């Protein structure tokens, strides 16, 4: 993968719509900014997008819209991840949809147009009438066909104590963590840790921890070698029904149904 294309090529022709499709491999894309809005679609795994204050979990068969001027870094969860990108110039009159970050499922109509572009790379300009008409229609369809943005993101901690605690939770995701035990481990009282989560992240410990586990499960579910029961254990759940019900509340479908709907089908 040419990991520098996004720094040197995307904005080189300001009026162009820029296409880039590739296998991510293990590539980490360092923090950067575009003058164009970015449509980022992924399949084959979960992609983490980190902005200044949030971490987004972009699952397979979904896309993220990243507005112009938003600094972001991209981390693939697997060497099998394929990213498909379209970058669009925007005017001041662009609708609110194109000015806010969001993650959305890909519907069939958007998917069909994306199929047209999968072998295109580089600038598409107005003189390329057929290609330009397709990608321009693609952009217009995004705001016309999307439901509400999915809340597949977690706030970034700013307090140093909380940064260490969340690193610990992430690195020990296979264990179950209760607030009293976690507070004791980091020499805090239950109340002080509870308040720290609410103050720094705007959410309770249990809400953060529950979402962290479910978002981590999205990566495990892409690996067919793991059963749903094994994944529940890998996330510290002692009960498969508890994991399945929690997943359903956040993702809107059961883990088994999510797994079935996420096979790769846009091959390079």
PDB file of C-alpha atoms in Angstrom:
ATOM      1  CA  UNK A   1       0.000   0.000   0.000  1.00  0.00           C
ATOM      2  CA  UNK A   2       1.261   3.457  -0.830  1.00  0.00           C
ATOM      3  CA  UNK A   3       0.782   4.793   2.696  1.00  0.00           C
ATOM      4  CA  UNK A   4       1.746   8.358   1.737  1.00  0.00           C
ATOM      5  CA  UNK A   5      -0.890   8.943  -0.941  1.00  0.00           C
ATOM      6  CA  UNK A   6      -3.220  10.672   1.508  1.00  0.00           C
ATOM      7  CA  UNK A   7      -0.599  13.290   2.370  1.00  0.00           C
ATOM      8  CA  UNK A   8       0.603  14.112  -1.122  1.00  0.00           C
ATOM      9  CA  UNK A   9      -2.129  13.312  -3.647  1.00  0.00           C
ATOM     10  CA  UNK A  10      -5.636  13.742  -2.231  1.00  0.00           C
ATOM     11  CA  UNK A  11      -5.664  17.550  -2.221  1.00  0.00           C
ATOM     12  CA  UNK A  12      -3.275  18.125  -5.123  1.00  0.00           C
ATOM     13  CA  UNK A  13      -6.149  18.879  -7.527  1.00  0.00           C
ATOM     14  CA  UNK A  14      -8.608  20.835  -5.328  1.00  0.00           C
ATOM     15  CA  UNK A  15     -11.643  20.383  -7.598  1.00  0.00           C
ATOM     16  CA  UNK A  16     -11.182  16.630  -8.213  1.00  0.00           C
ATOM     17  CA  UNK A  17     -12.917  13.714  -6.548  1.00  0.00           C
ATOM     18  CA  UNK A  18     -10.123  11.379  -5.466  1.00  0.00           C
ATOM     19  CA  UNK A  19     -10.445   7.558  -5.353  1.00  0.00           C
ATOM     20  CA  UNK A  20      -8.193   5.166  -3.484  1.00  0.00           C
ATOM     21  CA  UNK A  21      -8.811   1.452  -2.851  1.00  0.00           C
ATOM     22  CA  UNK A  22      -6.291  -0.906  -1.285  1.00  0.00           C
ATOM     23  CA  UNK A  23      -5.496  -3.676   1.138  1.00  0.00           C
ATOM     24  CA  UNK A  24      -4.447  -2.051   4.386  1.00  0.00           C
ATOM     25  CA  UNK A  25      -2.085  -4.791   5.540  1.00  0.00           C
ATOM     26  CA  UNK A  26      -0.643  -3.751   8.891  1.00  0.00           C
ATOM     27  CA  UNK A  27      -0.352  -0.108   7.827  1.00  0.00           C
ATOM     28  CA  UNK A  28      -0.916   2.536  10.471  1.00  0.00           C
ATOM     29  CA  UNK A  29      -1.841   5.855   8.878  1.00  0.00           C
ATOM     30  CA  UNK A  30      -0.436   8.666  10.964  1.00  0.00           C
ATOM     31  CA  UNK A  31      -2.527  11.683  12.058  1.00  0.00           C
ATOM     32  CA  UNK A  32      -3.310  13.918   9.088  1.00  0.00           C
ATOM     33  CA  UNK A  33      -5.873  16.364   7.682  1.00  0.00           C
ATOM     34  CA  UNK A  34      -7.570  16.616   4.270  1.00  0.00           C
ATOM     35  CA  UNK A  35      -9.115  19.640   2.622  1.00  0.00           C
ATOM     36  CA  UNK A  36     -11.681  17.249   1.134  1.00  0.00           C
ATOM     37  CA  UNK A  37     -14.376  15.235   2.900  1.00  0.00           C
ATOM     38  CA  UNK A  38     -13.586  11.510   3.134  1.00  0.00           C
ATOM     39  CA  UNK A  39     -15.862   8.527   2.572  1.00  0.00           C
ATOM     40  CA  UNK A  40     -14.089   5.553   4.190  1.00  0.00           C
ATOM     41  CA  UNK A  41     -15.523   2.065   3.671  1.00  0.00           C
ATOM     42  CA  UNK A  42     -14.004  -1.063   5.138  1.00  0.00           C
ATOM     43  CA  UNK A  43     -14.359  -4.815   4.820  1.00  0.00           C
ATOM     44  CA  UNK A  44     -12.411  -7.728   6.232  1.00  0.00           C
ATOM     45  CA  UNK A  45     -12.052  -6.315   9.735  1.00  0.00           C
ATOM     46  CA  UNK A  46     -12.491  -3.362  12.033  1.00  0.00           C
ATOM     47  CA  UNK A  47     -10.687  -0.068  11.459  1.00  0.00           C
ATOM     48  CA  UNK A  48     -10.020   2.302  14.351  1.00  0.00           C
ATOM     49  CA  UNK A  49     -10.172   6.001  13.497  1.00  0.00           C
ATOM     50  CA  UNK A  50      -8.793   8.308  16.180  1.00  0.00           C
ATOM     51  CA  UNK A  51      -9.604  12.010  16.182  1.00  0.00           C
ATOM     52  CA  UNK A  52      -8.476  14.509  18.793  1.00  0.00           C
ATOM     53  CA  UNK A  53     -11.181  13.537  21.248  1.00  0.00           C
ATOM     54  CA  UNK A  54     -12.765  10.258  20.122  1.00  0.00           C
ATOM     55  CA  UNK A  55     -11.906   6.740  18.971  1.00  0.00           C
ATOM     56  CA  UNK A  56     -14.283   5.357  16.331  1.00  0.00           C
ATOM     57  CA  UNK A  57     -14.757   1.634  15.657  1.00  0.00           C
ATOM     58  CA  UNK A  58     -15.594   1.212  11.983  1.00  0.00           C
ATOM     59  CA  UNK A  59     -16.830  -2.347  11.411  1.00  0.00           C
ATOM     60  CA  UNK A  60     -16.840  -4.204   8.130  1.00  0.00           C
ATOM     61  CA  UNK A  61     -19.644  -3.349   5.678  1.00  0.00           C
ATOM     62  CA  UNK A  62     -20.014   0.143   7.171  1.00  0.00           C
ATOM     63  CA  UNK A  63     -18.555   3.487   6.215  1.00  0.00           C
ATOM     64  CA  UNK A  64     -17.429   6.588   8.028  1.00  0.00           C
ATOM     65  CA  UNK A  65     -17.799  10.130   6.765  1.00  0.00           C
ATOM     66  CA  UNK A  66     -14.909  12.362   7.887  1.00  0.00           C
ATOM     67  CA  UNK A  67     -15.452  16.082   7.195  1.00  0.00           C
ATOM     68  CA  UNK A  68     -12.679  18.316   5.812  1.00  0.00           C
ATOM     69  CA  UNK A  69     -10.232  19.649   8.374  1.00  0.00           C
ATOM     70  CA  UNK A  70     -10.708  16.832  10.935  1.00  0.00           C
ATOM     71  CA  UNK A  71      -7.351  15.499  12.090  1.00  0.00           C
ATOM     72  CA  UNK A  72      -7.468  11.712  12.209  1.00  0.00           C
ATOM     73  CA  UNK A  73      -5.279   8.612  12.360  1.00  0.00           C
ATOM     74  CA  UNK A  74      -6.263   5.171  11.057  1.00  0.00           C
ATOM     75  CA  UNK A  75      -5.421   1.788  12.596  1.00  0.00           C
ATOM     76  CA  UNK A  76      -6.498  -1.490  10.944  1.00  0.00           C
ATOM     77  CA  UNK A  77      -7.319  -4.387  13.270  1.00  0.00           C
ATOM     78  CA  UNK A  78      -6.184  -7.042  10.816  1.00  0.00           C
ATOM     79  CA  UNK A  79      -3.850  -7.450   7.811  1.00  0.00           C
ATOM     80  CA  UNK A  80      -6.929  -8.556   5.832  1.00  0.00           C
ATOM     81  CA  UNK A  81      -8.617  -5.156   6.019  1.00  0.00           C
ATOM     82  CA  UNK A  82      -9.516  -3.540   2.690  1.00  0.00           C
ATOM     83  CA  UNK A  83     -10.185   0.199   2.672  1.00  0.00           C
ATOM     84  CA  UNK A  84     -12.090   1.985  -0.063  1.00  0.00           C
ATOM     85  CA  UNK A  85     -11.849   5.767  -0.037  1.00  0.00           C
ATOM     86  CA  UNK A  86     -13.537   8.561  -1.960  1.00  0.00           C
ATOM     87  CA  UNK A  87     -12.561  12.175  -1.218  1.00  0.00           C
ATOM     88  CA  UNK A  88     -14.936  14.983  -2.178  1.00  0.00           C
ATOM     89  CA  UNK A  89     -14.398  18.746  -2.404  1.00  0.00           C
ATOM     90  CA  UNK A  90     -17.111  20.573  -0.467  1.00  0.00           C
ATOM     91  CA  UNK A  91     -18.473  24.094  -0.613  1.00  0.00           C
ATOM     92  CA  UNK A  92     -19.613  26.256   2.284  1.00  0.00           C
ATOM     93  CA  UNK A  93     -23.178  25.486   1.218  1.00  0.00           C
ATOM     94  CA  UNK A  94     -22.776  21.734   1.801  1.00  0.00           C
ATOM     95  CA  UNK A  95     -25.494  20.272   4.030  1.00  0.00           C
ATOM     96  CA  UNK A  96     -24.960  19.492   7.705  1.00  0.00           C
ATOM     97  CA  UNK A  97     -24.506  15.775   6.890  1.00  0.00           C
ATOM     98  CA  UNK A  98     -21.129  16.490   5.267  1.00  0.00           C
ATOM     99  CA  UNK A  99     -19.954  18.654   8.180  1.00  0.00           C
ATOM    100  CA  UNK A 100     -20.135  16.062  10.944  1.00  0.00           C
ATOM    101  CA  UNK A 101     -18.390  12.763  11.625  1.00  0.00           C
ATOM    102  CA  UNK A 102     -20.560   9.656  11.450  1.00  0.00           C
ATOM    103  CA  UNK A 103     -20.602   5.886  10.925  1.00  0.00           C
ATOM    104  CA  UNK A 104     -23.354   4.365   8.783  1.00  0.00           C
ATOM    105  CA  UNK A 105     -24.297   0.960   7.372  1.00  0.00           C
ATOM    106  CA  UNK A 106     -23.835   0.609   3.611  1.00  0.00           C
ATOM    107  CA  UNK A 107     -27.109  -0.004   1.792  1.00  0.00           C
ATOM    108  CA  UNK A 108     -27.499  -1.810  -1.534  1.00  0.00           C
ATOM    109  CA  UNK A 109     -27.798   1.337  -3.627  1.00  0.00           C
ATOM    110  CA  UNK A 110     -24.589   2.866  -2.288  1.00  0.00           C
ATOM    111  CA  UNK A 111     -22.935  -0.537  -2.575  1.00  0.00           C
ATOM    112  CA  UNK A 112     -23.753  -0.856  -6.270  1.00  0.00           C
ATOM    113  CA  UNK A 113     -22.217   2.542  -7.054  1.00  0.00           C
ATOM    114  CA  UNK A 114     -19.168   1.694  -4.943  1.00  0.00           C
ATOM    115  CA  UNK A 115     -18.721  -1.405  -7.101  1.00  0.00           C
ATOM    116  CA  UNK A 116     -18.351   0.894 -10.122  1.00  0.00           C
ATOM    117  CA  UNK A 117     -15.408   2.650  -8.499  1.00  0.00           C
ATOM    118  CA  UNK A 118     -13.491  -0.287  -7.041  1.00  0.00           C
ATOM    119  CA  UNK A 119     -10.907  -0.343  -9.840  1.00  0.00           C
ATOM    120  CA  UNK A 120     -10.499   3.429 -10.049  1.00  0.00           C
ATOM    121  CA  UNK A 121      -7.579   5.156  -8.373  1.00  0.00           C
ATOM    122  CA  UNK A 122      -6.591   8.809  -8.472  1.00  0.00           C
ATOM    123  CA  UNK A 123      -8.237  12.059  -9.515  1.00  0.00           C
ATOM    124  CA  UNK A 124     -11.615  12.143 -11.242  1.00  0.00           C
ATOM    125  CA  UNK A 125     -12.339  15.505 -12.835  1.00  0.00           C
ATOM    126  CA  UNK A 126     -15.405  16.964 -14.555  1.00  0.00           C
ATOM    127  CA  UNK A 127     -14.034  16.351 -18.058  1.00  0.00           C
ATOM    128  CA  UNK A 128     -14.236  12.595 -17.303  1.00  0.00           C
ATOM    129  CA  UNK A 129     -17.982  12.892 -17.661  1.00  0.00           C
ATOM    130  CA  UNK A 130     -19.120   9.308 -17.022  1.00  0.00           C
ATOM    131  CA  UNK A 131     -16.870   8.652 -14.031  1.00  0.00           C
ATOM    132  CA  UNK A 132     -17.534  12.078 -12.540  1.00  0.00           C
ATOM    133  CA  UNK A 133     -21.303  11.661 -12.866  1.00  0.00           C
ATOM    134  CA  UNK A 134     -21.161   8.336 -11.026  1.00  0.00           C
ATOM    135  CA  UNK A 135     -19.067   9.538  -8.091  1.00  0.00           C
ATOM    136  CA  UNK A 136     -21.001  12.797  -7.852  1.00  0.00           C
ATOM    137  CA  UNK A 137     -24.266  10.839  -7.668  1.00  0.00           C
ATOM    138  CA  UNK A 138     -22.623   8.621  -5.072  1.00  0.00           C
ATOM    139  CA  UNK A 139     -21.926  11.654  -2.863  1.00  0.00           C
ATOM    140  CA  UNK A 140     -25.485  12.939  -3.210  1.00  0.00           C
ATOM    141  CA  UNK A 141     -26.886   9.528  -2.275  1.00  0.00           C
ATOM    142  CA  UNK A 142     -25.035   9.418   1.025  1.00  0.00           C
ATOM    143  CA  UNK A 143     -27.148  12.057   2.742  1.00  0.00           C
ATOM    144  CA  UNK A 144     -30.334  10.906   0.972  1.00  0.00           C
ATOM    145  CA  UNK A 145     -30.187   7.257   2.022  1.00  0.00           C
ATOM    146  CA  UNK A 146     -28.607   7.157   5.477  1.00  0.00           C
ATOM    147  CA  UNK A 147     -30.379   6.428   8.732  1.00  0.00           C
ATOM    148  CA  UNK A 148     -29.106   7.921  11.977  1.00  0.00           C
ATOM    149  CA  UNK A 149     -25.362   7.738  12.588  1.00  0.00           C
ATOM    150  CA  UNK A 150     -24.396   4.692  14.651  1.00  0.00           C
ATOM    151  CA  UNK A 151     -22.744   5.448  17.991  1.00  0.00           C
ATOM    152  CA  UNK A 152     -19.657   3.307  17.460  1.00  0.00           C
ATOM    153  CA  UNK A 153     -17.210   5.570  19.222  1.00  0.00           C
ATOM    154  CA  UNK A 154     -15.726   6.143  22.647  1.00  0.00           C
ATOM    155  CA  UNK A 155     -14.365   9.401  24.050  1.00  0.00           C
ATOM    156  CA  UNK A 156     -10.613   9.749  24.480  1.00  0.00           C
ATOM    157  CA  UNK A 157      -9.512  10.227  28.097  1.00  0.00           C
ATOM    158  CA  UNK A 158      -7.460  13.303  28.934  1.00  0.00           C
ATOM    159  CA  UNK A 159      -6.742  12.668  32.635  1.00  0.00           C
ATOM    160  CA  UNK A 160      -3.444  10.757  32.996  1.00  0.00           C
ATOM    161  CA  UNK A 161      -4.867   8.440  35.639  1.00  0.00           C
ATOM    162  CA  UNK A 162      -7.764   7.511  33.385  1.00  0.00           C
ATOM    163  CA  UNK A 163      -5.476   6.991  30.380  1.00  0.00           C
ATOM    164  CA  UNK A 164      -3.574   4.341  32.391  1.00  0.00           C
ATOM    165  CA  UNK A 165      -6.782   2.742  33.639  1.00  0.00           C
ATOM    166  CA  UNK A 166      -8.293   2.478  30.154  1.00  0.00           C
ATOM    167  CA  UNK A 167      -5.033   1.083  28.765  1.00  0.00           C
ATOM    168  CA  UNK A 168      -5.246  -1.549  31.499  1.00  0.00           C
ATOM    169  CA  UNK A 169      -8.875  -2.383  30.645  1.00  0.00           C
ATOM    170  CA  UNK A 170      -8.007  -2.682  26.957  1.00  0.00           C
ATOM    171  CA  UNK A 171      -4.952  -4.864  27.550  1.00  0.00           C
ATOM    172  CA  UNK A 172      -6.849  -7.117  29.983  1.00  0.00           C
ATOM    173  CA  UNK A 173     -10.100  -7.302  28.053  1.00  0.00           C
ATOM    174  CA  UNK A 174     -10.201 -11.087  28.631  1.00  0.00           C
ATOM    175  CA  UNK A 175     -10.871 -10.530  32.332  1.00  0.00           C
ATOM    176  CA  UNK A 176     -14.042  -9.214  33.905  1.00  0.00           C
ATOM    177  CA  UNK A 177     -13.510  -5.903  35.693  1.00  0.00           C
ATOM    178  CA  UNK A 178     -15.672  -4.532  38.482  1.00  0.00           C
ATOM    179  CA  UNK A 179     -15.468  -0.922  39.599  1.00  0.00           C
ATOM    180  CA  UNK A 180     -14.428  -1.628  43.237  1.00  0.00           C
ATOM    181  CA  UNK A 181     -11.596  -3.961  42.208  1.00  0.00           C
ATOM    182  CA  UNK A 182     -10.404  -1.592  39.500  1.00  0.00           C
ATOM    183  CA  UNK A 183     -10.459   1.380  41.870  1.00  0.00           C
ATOM    184  CA  UNK A 184      -8.478  -0.564  44.466  1.00  0.00           C
ATOM    185  CA  UNK A 185      -5.882  -1.629  41.915  1.00  0.00           C
ATOM    186  CA  UNK A 186      -5.229   2.026  41.050  1.00  0.00           C
ATOM    187  CA  UNK A 187      -5.338   3.195  44.696  1.00  0.00           C
ATOM    188  CA  UNK A 188      -8.637   5.038  44.335  1.00  0.00           C
ATOM    189  CA  UNK A 189     -12.016   4.850  46.040  1.00  0.00           C
ATOM    190  CA  UNK A 190     -15.073   3.624  44.173  1.00  0.00           C
ATOM    191  CA  UNK A 191     -16.601   7.079  44.269  1.00  0.00           C
ATOM    192  CA  UNK A 192     -13.488   8.877  43.009  1.00  0.00           C
ATOM    193  CA  UNK A 193     -13.110   6.501  40.047  1.00  0.00           C
ATOM    194  CA  UNK A 194     -16.815   6.770  39.232  1.00  0.00           C
ATOM    195  CA  UNK A 195     -16.571  10.566  39.285  1.00  0.00           C
ATOM    196  CA  UNK A 196     -13.409  10.512  37.156  1.00  0.00           C
ATOM    197  CA  UNK A 197     -15.174   8.595  34.377  1.00  0.00           C
ATOM    198  CA  UNK A 198     -18.160  10.945  34.487  1.00  0.00           C
ATOM    199  CA  UNK A 199     -16.043  14.100  34.594  1.00  0.00           C
ATOM    200  CA  UNK A 200     -13.433  13.198  31.959  1.00  0.00           C
ATOM    201  CA  UNK A 201     -15.503  11.060  29.562  1.00  0.00           C
ATOM    202  CA  UNK A 202     -19.056  12.179  30.257  1.00  0.00           C
ATOM    203  CA  UNK A 203     -20.182   8.581  30.815  1.00  0.00           C
ATOM    204  CA  UNK A 204     -20.219   6.043  33.605  1.00  0.00           C
ATOM    205  CA  UNK A 205     -17.624   3.304  34.037  1.00  0.00           C
ATOM    206  CA  UNK A 206     -20.153   0.589  33.249  1.00  0.00           C
ATOM    207  CA  UNK A 207     -21.268   2.299  30.031  1.00  0.00           C
ATOM    208  CA  UNK A 208     -17.698   2.784  28.848  1.00  0.00           C
ATOM    209  CA  UNK A 209     -16.607  -0.738  29.784  1.00  0.00           C
ATOM    210  CA  UNK A 210     -19.672  -2.360  28.212  1.00  0.00           C
ATOM    211  CA  UNK A 211     -19.144  -0.556  24.900  1.00  0.00           C
ATOM    212  CA  UNK A 212     -15.407  -1.265  24.944  1.00  0.00           C
ATOM    213  CA  UNK A 213     -16.093  -5.008  25.209  1.00  0.00           C
ATOM    214  CA  UNK A 214     -18.715  -4.996  22.455  1.00  0.00           C
ATOM    215  CA  UNK A 215     -16.518  -2.943  20.112  1.00  0.00           C
ATOM    216  CA  UNK A 216     -13.626  -5.346  20.748  1.00  0.00           C
ATOM    217  CA  UNK A 217     -15.922  -8.265  19.911  1.00  0.00           C
ATOM    218  CA  UNK A 218     -16.409  -6.814  16.405  1.00  0.00           C
ATOM    219  CA  UNK A 219     -12.765  -7.709  15.700  1.00  0.00           C
ATOM    220  CA  UNK A 220     -13.069 -11.223  17.117  1.00  0.00           C
ATOM    221  CA  UNK A 221     -16.261 -11.898  15.162  1.00  0.00           C
ATOM    222  CA  UNK A 222     -14.342 -11.388  11.907  1.00  0.00           C
ATOM    223  CA  UNK A 223     -12.279 -14.489  12.740  1.00  0.00           C
ATOM    224  CA  UNK A 224     -14.294 -17.636  11.882  1.00  0.00           C
ATOM    225  CA  UNK A 225     -11.939 -19.747  14.025  1.00  0.00           C
ATOM    226  CA  UNK A 226     -13.612 -18.404  17.176  1.00  0.00           C
ATOM    227  CA  UNK A 227     -17.058 -19.573  18.254  1.00  0.00           C
ATOM    228  CA  UNK A 228     -19.431 -17.009  19.764  1.00  0.00           C
ATOM    229  CA  UNK A 229     -19.014 -18.748  23.112  1.00  0.00           C
ATOM    230  CA  UNK A 230     -15.219 -18.485  22.887  1.00  0.00           C
ATOM    231  CA  UNK A 231     -15.506 -14.789  22.049  1.00  0.00           C
ATOM    232  CA  UNK A 232     -17.688 -14.222  25.109  1.00  0.00           C
ATOM    233  CA  UNK A 233     -14.976 -15.843  27.239  1.00  0.00           C
ATOM    234  CA  UNK A 234     -12.264 -13.781  25.531  1.00  0.00           C
ATOM    235  CA  UNK A 235     -14.124 -10.671  26.683  1.00  0.00           C
ATOM    236  CA  UNK A 236     -14.467 -11.783  30.283  1.00  0.00           C
ATOM    237  CA  UNK A 237     -18.131 -12.804  30.078  1.00  0.00           C
ATOM    238  CA  UNK A 238     -19.037 -15.857  32.152  1.00  0.00           C
ATOM    239  CA  UNK A 239     -22.378 -16.178  30.356  1.00  0.00           C
ATOM    240  CA  UNK A 240     -22.948 -16.431  26.605  1.00  0.00           C
ATOM    241  CA  UNK A 241     -26.555 -15.101  26.841  1.00  0.00           C
ATOM    242  CA  UNK A 242     -25.322 -12.039  28.750  1.00  0.00           C
ATOM    243  CA  UNK A 243     -22.787 -11.257  26.018  1.00  0.00           C
ATOM    244  CA  UNK A 244     -25.306 -11.911  23.247  1.00  0.00           C
ATOM    245  CA  UNK A 245     -27.984  -9.718  24.842  1.00  0.00           C
ATOM    246  CA  UNK A 246     -25.513  -6.892  25.546  1.00  0.00           C
ATOM    247  CA  UNK A 247     -24.220  -7.045  21.948  1.00  0.00           C
ATOM    248  CA  UNK A 248     -27.790  -6.927  20.607  1.00  0.00           C
ATOM    249  CA  UNK A 249     -28.658  -3.829  22.631  1.00  0.00           C
ATOM    250  CA  UNK A 250     -25.688  -1.900  21.240  1.00  0.00           C
ATOM    251  CA  UNK A 251     -25.428  -3.249  17.680  1.00  0.00           C
ATOM    252  CA  UNK A 252     -29.095  -3.967  16.945  1.00  0.00           C
ATOM    253  CA  UNK A 253     -28.491  -7.608  16.009  1.00  0.00           C
ATOM    254  CA  UNK A 254     -27.185 -10.760  17.665  1.00  0.00           C
ATOM    255  CA  UNK A 255     -23.481 -11.674  17.319  1.00  0.00           C
ATOM    256  CA  UNK A 256     -24.274 -14.645  15.076  1.00  0.00           C
ATOM    257  CA  UNK A 257     -26.376 -12.470  12.743  1.00  0.00           C
ATOM    258  CA  UNK A 258     -23.683  -9.788  12.680  1.00  0.00           C
ATOM    259  CA  UNK A 259     -21.083 -12.406  11.720  1.00  0.00           C
ATOM    260  CA  UNK A 260     -23.244 -13.746   8.865  1.00  0.00           C
ATOM    261  CA  UNK A 261     -23.746 -10.276   7.384  1.00  0.00           C
ATOM    262  CA  UNK A 262     -20.070  -9.369   7.211  1.00  0.00           C
ATOM    263  CA  UNK A 263     -18.405 -11.664   4.723  1.00  0.00           C
ATOM    264  CA  UNK A 264     -16.034  -9.919   2.317  1.00  0.00           C
ATOM    265  CA  UNK A 265     -17.596  -9.648  -1.128  1.00  0.00           C
ATOM    266  CA  UNK A 266     -15.924  -6.651  -2.775  1.00  0.00           C
ATOM    267  CA  UNK A 267     -12.725  -8.444  -3.717  1.00  0.00           C
ATOM    268  CA  UNK A 268      -9.829  -6.502  -5.213  1.00  0.00           C
TER     269      UNK A 268
END
